Protein backbone atom coordinates (compact mmCIF):
# COMPACT_ATOMS: atom_id res chain seq x y z
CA UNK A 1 164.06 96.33 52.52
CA UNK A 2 163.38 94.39 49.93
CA UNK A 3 165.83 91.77 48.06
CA UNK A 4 166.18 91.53 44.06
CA UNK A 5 167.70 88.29 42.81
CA UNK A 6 168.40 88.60 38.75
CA UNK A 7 168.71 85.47 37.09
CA UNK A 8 172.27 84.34 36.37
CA UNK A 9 173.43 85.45 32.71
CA UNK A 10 173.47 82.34 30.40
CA UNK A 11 175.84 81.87 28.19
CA UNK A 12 174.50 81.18 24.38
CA UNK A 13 175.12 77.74 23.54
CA UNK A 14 178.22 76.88 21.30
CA UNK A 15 177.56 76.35 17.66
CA UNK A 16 180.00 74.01 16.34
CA UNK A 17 178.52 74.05 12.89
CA UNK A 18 179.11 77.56 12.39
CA UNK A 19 182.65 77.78 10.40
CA UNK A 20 184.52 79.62 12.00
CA UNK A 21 185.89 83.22 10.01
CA UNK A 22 189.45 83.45 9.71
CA UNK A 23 190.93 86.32 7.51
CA UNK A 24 193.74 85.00 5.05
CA UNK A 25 196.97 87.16 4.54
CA UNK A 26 194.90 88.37 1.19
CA UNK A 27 192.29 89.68 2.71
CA UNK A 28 194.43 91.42 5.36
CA UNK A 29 196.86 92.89 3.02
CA UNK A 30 196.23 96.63 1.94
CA UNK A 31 195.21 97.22 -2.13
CA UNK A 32 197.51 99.66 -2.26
CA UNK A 33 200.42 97.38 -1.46
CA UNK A 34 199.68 95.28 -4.69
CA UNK A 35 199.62 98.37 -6.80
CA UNK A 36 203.10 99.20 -5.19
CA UNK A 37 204.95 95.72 -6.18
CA UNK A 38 202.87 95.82 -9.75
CA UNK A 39 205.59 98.14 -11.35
CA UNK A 40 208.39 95.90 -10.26
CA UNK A 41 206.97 92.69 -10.99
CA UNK A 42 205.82 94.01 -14.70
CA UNK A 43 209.40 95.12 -15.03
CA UNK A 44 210.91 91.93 -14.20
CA UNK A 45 208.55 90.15 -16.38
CA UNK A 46 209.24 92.37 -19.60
CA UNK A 47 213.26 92.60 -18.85
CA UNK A 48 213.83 88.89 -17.22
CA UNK A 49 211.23 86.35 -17.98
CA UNK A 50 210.60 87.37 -21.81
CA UNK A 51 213.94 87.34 -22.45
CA UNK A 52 214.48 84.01 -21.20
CA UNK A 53 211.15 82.59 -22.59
CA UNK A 54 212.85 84.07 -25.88
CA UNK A 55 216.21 82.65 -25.93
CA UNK A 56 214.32 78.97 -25.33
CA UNK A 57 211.75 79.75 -28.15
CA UNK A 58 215.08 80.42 -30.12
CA UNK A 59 216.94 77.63 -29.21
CA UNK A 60 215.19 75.38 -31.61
CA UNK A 61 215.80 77.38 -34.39
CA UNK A 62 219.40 77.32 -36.82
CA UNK A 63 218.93 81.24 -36.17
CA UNK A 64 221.74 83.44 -36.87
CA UNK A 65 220.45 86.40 -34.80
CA UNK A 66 219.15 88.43 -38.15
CA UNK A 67 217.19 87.35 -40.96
CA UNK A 68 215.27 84.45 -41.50
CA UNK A 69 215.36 80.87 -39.40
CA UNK A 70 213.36 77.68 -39.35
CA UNK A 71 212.63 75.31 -36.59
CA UNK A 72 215.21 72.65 -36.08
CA UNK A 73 213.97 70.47 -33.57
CA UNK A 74 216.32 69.41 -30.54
CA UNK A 75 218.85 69.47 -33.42
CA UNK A 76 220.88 72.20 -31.75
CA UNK A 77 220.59 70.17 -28.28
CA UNK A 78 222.05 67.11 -29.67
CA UNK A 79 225.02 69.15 -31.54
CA UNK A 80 226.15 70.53 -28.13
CA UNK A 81 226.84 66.80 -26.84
CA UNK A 82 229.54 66.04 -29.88
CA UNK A 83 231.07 69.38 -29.97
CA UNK A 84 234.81 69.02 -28.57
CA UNK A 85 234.76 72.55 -28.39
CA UNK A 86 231.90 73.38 -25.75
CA UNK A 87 232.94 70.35 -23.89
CA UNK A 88 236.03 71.65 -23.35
CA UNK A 89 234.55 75.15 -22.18
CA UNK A 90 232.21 72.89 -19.45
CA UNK A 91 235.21 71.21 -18.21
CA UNK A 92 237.79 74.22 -18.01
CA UNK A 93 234.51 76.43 -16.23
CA UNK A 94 234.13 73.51 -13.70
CA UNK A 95 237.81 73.02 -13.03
CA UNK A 96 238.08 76.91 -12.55
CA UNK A 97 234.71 77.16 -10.59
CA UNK A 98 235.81 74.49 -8.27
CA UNK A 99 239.35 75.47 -7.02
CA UNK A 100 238.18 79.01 -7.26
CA UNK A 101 235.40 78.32 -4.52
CA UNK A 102 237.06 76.46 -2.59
CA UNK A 103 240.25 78.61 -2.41
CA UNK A 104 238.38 81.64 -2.24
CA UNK A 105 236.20 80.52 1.44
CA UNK A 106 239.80 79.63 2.82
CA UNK A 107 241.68 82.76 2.16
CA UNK A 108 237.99 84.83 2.85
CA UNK A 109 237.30 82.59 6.29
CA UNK A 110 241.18 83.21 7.40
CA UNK A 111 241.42 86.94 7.27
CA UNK A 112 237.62 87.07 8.44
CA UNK A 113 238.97 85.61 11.93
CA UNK A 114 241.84 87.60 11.54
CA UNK A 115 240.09 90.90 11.67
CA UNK A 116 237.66 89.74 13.88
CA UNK A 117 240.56 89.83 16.88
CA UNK A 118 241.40 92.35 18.69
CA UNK A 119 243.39 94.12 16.18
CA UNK A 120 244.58 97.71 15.80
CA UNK A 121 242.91 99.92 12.91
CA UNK A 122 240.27 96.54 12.57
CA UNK A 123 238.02 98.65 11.16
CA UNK A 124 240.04 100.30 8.44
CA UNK A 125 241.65 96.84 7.55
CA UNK A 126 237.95 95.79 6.75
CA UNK A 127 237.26 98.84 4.30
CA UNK A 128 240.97 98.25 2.77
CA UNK A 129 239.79 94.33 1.91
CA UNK A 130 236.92 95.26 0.78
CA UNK A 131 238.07 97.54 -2.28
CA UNK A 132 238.53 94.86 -4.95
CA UNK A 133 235.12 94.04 -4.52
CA UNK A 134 233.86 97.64 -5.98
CA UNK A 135 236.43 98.02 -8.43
CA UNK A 136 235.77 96.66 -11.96
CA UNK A 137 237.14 93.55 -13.32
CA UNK A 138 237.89 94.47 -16.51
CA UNK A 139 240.05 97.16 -14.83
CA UNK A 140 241.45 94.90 -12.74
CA UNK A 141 242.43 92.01 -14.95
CA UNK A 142 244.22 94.30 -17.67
CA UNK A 143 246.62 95.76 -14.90
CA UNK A 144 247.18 91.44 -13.49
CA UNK A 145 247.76 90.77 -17.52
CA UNK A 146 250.29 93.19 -17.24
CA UNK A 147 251.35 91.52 -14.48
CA UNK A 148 251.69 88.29 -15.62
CA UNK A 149 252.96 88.92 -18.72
CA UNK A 150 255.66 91.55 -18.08
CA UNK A 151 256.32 92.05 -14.00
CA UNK A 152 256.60 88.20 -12.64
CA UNK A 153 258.81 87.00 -15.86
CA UNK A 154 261.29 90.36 -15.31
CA UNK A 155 261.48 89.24 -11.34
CA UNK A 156 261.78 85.77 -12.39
CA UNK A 157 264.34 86.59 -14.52
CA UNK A 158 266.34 88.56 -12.01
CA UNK A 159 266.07 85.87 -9.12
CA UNK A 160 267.37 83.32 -11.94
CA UNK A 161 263.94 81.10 -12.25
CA UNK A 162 263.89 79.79 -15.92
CA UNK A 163 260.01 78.02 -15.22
CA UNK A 164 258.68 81.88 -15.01
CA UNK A 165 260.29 83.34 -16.81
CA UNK A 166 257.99 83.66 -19.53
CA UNK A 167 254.44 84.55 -19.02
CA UNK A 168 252.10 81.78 -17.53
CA UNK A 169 249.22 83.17 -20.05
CA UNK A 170 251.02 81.69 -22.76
CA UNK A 171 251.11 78.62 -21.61
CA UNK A 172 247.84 76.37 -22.64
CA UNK A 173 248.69 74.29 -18.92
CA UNK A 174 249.19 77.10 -16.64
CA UNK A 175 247.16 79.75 -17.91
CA UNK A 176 243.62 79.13 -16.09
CA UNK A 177 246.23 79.76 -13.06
CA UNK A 178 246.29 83.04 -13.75
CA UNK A 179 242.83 83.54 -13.94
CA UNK A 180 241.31 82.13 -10.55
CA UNK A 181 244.17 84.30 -9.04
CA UNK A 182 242.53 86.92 -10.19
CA UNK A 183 238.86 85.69 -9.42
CA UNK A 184 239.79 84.75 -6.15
CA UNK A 185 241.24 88.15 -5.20
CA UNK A 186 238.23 89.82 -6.32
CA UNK A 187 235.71 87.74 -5.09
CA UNK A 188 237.25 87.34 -1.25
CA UNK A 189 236.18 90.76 -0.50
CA UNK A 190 232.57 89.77 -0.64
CA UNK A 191 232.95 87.10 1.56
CA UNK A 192 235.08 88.07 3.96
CA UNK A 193 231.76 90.82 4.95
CA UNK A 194 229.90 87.88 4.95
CA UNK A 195 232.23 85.55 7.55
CA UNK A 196 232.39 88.80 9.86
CA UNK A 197 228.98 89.23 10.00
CA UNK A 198 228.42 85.33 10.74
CA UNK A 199 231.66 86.08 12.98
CA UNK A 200 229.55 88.38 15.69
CA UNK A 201 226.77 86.28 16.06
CA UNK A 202 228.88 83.82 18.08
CA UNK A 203 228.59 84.49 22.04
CA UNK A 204 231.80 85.89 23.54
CA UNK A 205 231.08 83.47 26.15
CA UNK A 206 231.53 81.17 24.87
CA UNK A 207 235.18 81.73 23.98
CA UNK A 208 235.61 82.72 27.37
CA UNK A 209 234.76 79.45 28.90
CA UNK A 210 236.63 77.29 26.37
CA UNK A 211 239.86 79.94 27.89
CA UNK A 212 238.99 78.84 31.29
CA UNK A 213 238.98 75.34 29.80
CA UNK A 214 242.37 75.30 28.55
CA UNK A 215 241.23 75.22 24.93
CA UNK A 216 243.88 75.94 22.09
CA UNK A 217 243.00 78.52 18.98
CA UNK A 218 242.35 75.56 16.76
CA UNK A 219 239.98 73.77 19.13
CA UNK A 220 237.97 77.20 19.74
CA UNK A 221 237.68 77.59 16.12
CA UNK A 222 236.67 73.74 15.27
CA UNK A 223 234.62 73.33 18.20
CA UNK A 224 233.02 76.92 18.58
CA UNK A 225 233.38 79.04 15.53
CA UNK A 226 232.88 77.18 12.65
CA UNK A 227 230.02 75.36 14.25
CA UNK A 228 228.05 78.51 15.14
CA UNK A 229 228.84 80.07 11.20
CA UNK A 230 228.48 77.02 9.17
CA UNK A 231 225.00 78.73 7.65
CA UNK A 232 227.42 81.37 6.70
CA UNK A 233 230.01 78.87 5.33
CA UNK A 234 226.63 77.14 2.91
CA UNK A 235 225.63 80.62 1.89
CA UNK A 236 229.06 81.41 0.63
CA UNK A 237 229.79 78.21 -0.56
CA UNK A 238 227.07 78.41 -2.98
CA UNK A 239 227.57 82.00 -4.04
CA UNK A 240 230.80 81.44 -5.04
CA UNK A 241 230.01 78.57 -7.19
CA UNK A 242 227.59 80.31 -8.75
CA UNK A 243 229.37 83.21 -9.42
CA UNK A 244 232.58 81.28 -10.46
CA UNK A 245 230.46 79.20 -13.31
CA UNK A 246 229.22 82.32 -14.99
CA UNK A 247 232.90 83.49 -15.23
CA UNK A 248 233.36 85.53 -18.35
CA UNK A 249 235.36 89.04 -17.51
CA UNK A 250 237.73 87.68 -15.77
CA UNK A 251 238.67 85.69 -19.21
CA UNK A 252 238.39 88.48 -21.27
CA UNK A 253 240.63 90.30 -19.11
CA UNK A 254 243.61 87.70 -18.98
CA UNK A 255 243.66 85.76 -21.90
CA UNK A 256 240.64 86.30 -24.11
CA UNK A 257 240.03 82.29 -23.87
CA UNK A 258 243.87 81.90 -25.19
CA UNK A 259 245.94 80.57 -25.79
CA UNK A 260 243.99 79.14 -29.00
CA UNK A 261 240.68 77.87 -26.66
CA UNK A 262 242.60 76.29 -23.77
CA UNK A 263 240.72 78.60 -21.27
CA UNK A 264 237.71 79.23 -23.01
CA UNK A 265 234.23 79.37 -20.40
CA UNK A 266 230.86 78.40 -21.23
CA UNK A 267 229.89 82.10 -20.82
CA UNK A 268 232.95 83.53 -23.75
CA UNK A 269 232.33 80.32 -25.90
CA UNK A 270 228.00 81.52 -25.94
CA UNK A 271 229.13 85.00 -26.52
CA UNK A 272 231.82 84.24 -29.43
CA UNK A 273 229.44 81.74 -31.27
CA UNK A 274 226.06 83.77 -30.53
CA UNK A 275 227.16 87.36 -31.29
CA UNK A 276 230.18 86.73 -33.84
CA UNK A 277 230.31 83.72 -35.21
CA UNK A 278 226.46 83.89 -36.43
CA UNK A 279 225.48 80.99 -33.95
CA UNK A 280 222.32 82.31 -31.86
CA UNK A 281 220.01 79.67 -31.93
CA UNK A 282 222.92 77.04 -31.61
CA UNK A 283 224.47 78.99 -28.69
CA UNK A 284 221.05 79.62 -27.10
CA UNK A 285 220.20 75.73 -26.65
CA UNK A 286 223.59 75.98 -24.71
CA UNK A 287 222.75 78.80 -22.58
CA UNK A 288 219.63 76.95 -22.02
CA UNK A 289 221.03 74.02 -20.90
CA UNK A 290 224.14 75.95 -18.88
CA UNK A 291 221.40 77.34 -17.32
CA UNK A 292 219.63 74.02 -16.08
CA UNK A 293 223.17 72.81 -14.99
CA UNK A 294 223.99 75.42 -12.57
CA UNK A 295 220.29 75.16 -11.35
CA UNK A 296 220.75 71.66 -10.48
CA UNK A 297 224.57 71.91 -9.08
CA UNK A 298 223.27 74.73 -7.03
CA UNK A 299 220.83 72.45 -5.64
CA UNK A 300 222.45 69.70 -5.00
CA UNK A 301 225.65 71.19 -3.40
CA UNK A 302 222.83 73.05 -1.36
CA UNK A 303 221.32 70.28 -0.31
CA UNK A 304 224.49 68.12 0.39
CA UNK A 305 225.73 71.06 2.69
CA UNK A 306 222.34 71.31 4.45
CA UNK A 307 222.26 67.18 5.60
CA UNK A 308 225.69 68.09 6.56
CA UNK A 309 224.54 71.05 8.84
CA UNK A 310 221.61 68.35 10.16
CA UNK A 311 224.66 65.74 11.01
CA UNK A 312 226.44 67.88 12.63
């Protein structure tokens, strides 16, 4: 019988100066995907970014929102800096903005836990909290003007308190109280959903160990819980600020920026000046630069929450 050896199969050489082909996420996405996200992104351009490209055009002109204008320069941006009146809308939407956020993540964060236990009818408790959050706020803050201006004073009166006896939204001191009551009541719903869902990402085991460890409520929820949801706590954090700066229904609602301009907002001052008092252009340079302020305080309470997330 005869033997057949076959050479042994070379491998071809390696060609290190042919580039190797690598297919980018453009080439590997479909065509039909970019004619799906077309009509959305032409929508947002025509109903977002022309607007705002608008509004900045705008804000260098003495326009009155009909008729003719000219160009004033950065005329309208220099006004804003020496008018008592706007700076006093910046400070009161700050002040409110502030307390609101921060009251609003304790009161949301408590009841969060709260309904997180082992609770009976937990799950009906979290639909109940969560119906301010749908209802409207105009809706809401006529019936906590009524409220304040007729319901506390009477119950005042009856328990024999003189200080509240007469309506809070009178009073040019007390009045912005009023309003983050109401802010805060609406705008807990929303985060509450967001503290339980940050709430059953934490282990179980955990909180079973630090039992068998002796550990106290307090030192599972400093040690364990807020720990494990402080990404939770930065989202929510900078929501609410947000949200709280472009207050402007709530306002309305209570006091209408009363009494005289004591709790006027950024937001009610633009819309006053813009739409009735025949200030567009003037009112748009301070949208403009309302805008670039909550950009920045965004991004820096971001950031500062972030390093503190690194720290810890």
């Amino acid at each position: 019988m005869t033997t057949t050896t076959r050479p042994p199969v070379q491998a071809p050489p390696d060609r290190p100066d042919q580039p190797v082909r690598r297919k980018g996420i453009a080439s590997r996405t479909p065509r039909g995907f970019y004619w799906m996200v077309l009509p959305a992104f032409a929508l947002f351009f025509l109903l977002h970014t022309v607007p705002v490209l608008q509004g900045v055009f705008f804000s260098f002109t003495d326009s009155p929102g009909y008729g003719p204008w000219k160009f004033v320069g950065l005329s309208n941006y220099a006004a804003l800096f020496t008018d008592s009146r706007v700076l006093h809308s910046y400070l009161f939407t700050f002040q409110f903005a502030l307390v609101s956020t921060v009251l609003v993540n304790i009161i949301a964060l408590a009841v969060a836990v709260a309904l997180n236990a082992r609770i009976r009818f937990k799950s009906t408790l979290r639909g109940v909290y969560f119906i301010p959050y749908v209802l409207s706020i105009l809706v809401v803050g006529y019936v906590f003007q009524y409220l304040f201006t007729f319901s506390i004073p009477a119950i005042a009166q009856a328990v024999g308190n003189a200080k509240f006896s007469t309506s809070i939204l009178s009073d040019e001191g007390l009045a912005w109280i009023a309003i983050v009551v109401l802010a805060v009541w609406q705008a807990a719903a929303f985060n509450i959903v967001l503290y339980l869902a940050g709430l059953q990402t934490v282990p179980a085991e955990l909180y079973e160990a630090a039992s068998l460890d002796g550990a106290t409520a307090w030192k599972k929820f400093s040690h364990i819980t807020f720990p494990m949801i402080w990404g939770f706590f930065v989202i929510n954090m900078v929501l609410s600020l947000k949200g709280f700066l472009q207050v402007f229904d709530h306002v309305v609602a209570m006091t209408g920026g009363g009494p005289g301009t004591a709790t006027e907002s950024v937001g009610l001052v633009i819309y006053k000046g813009g739409f009735q008092g025949g200030e567009f252009g003037y009112q748009l340079a301070n949208a403009v630069v309302f805008m670039i302020v909550i950009i920045v305080f965004a991004l820096v309470q971001f950031r500062v929450l972030q390093r503190e997330d690194v720290n810890a």
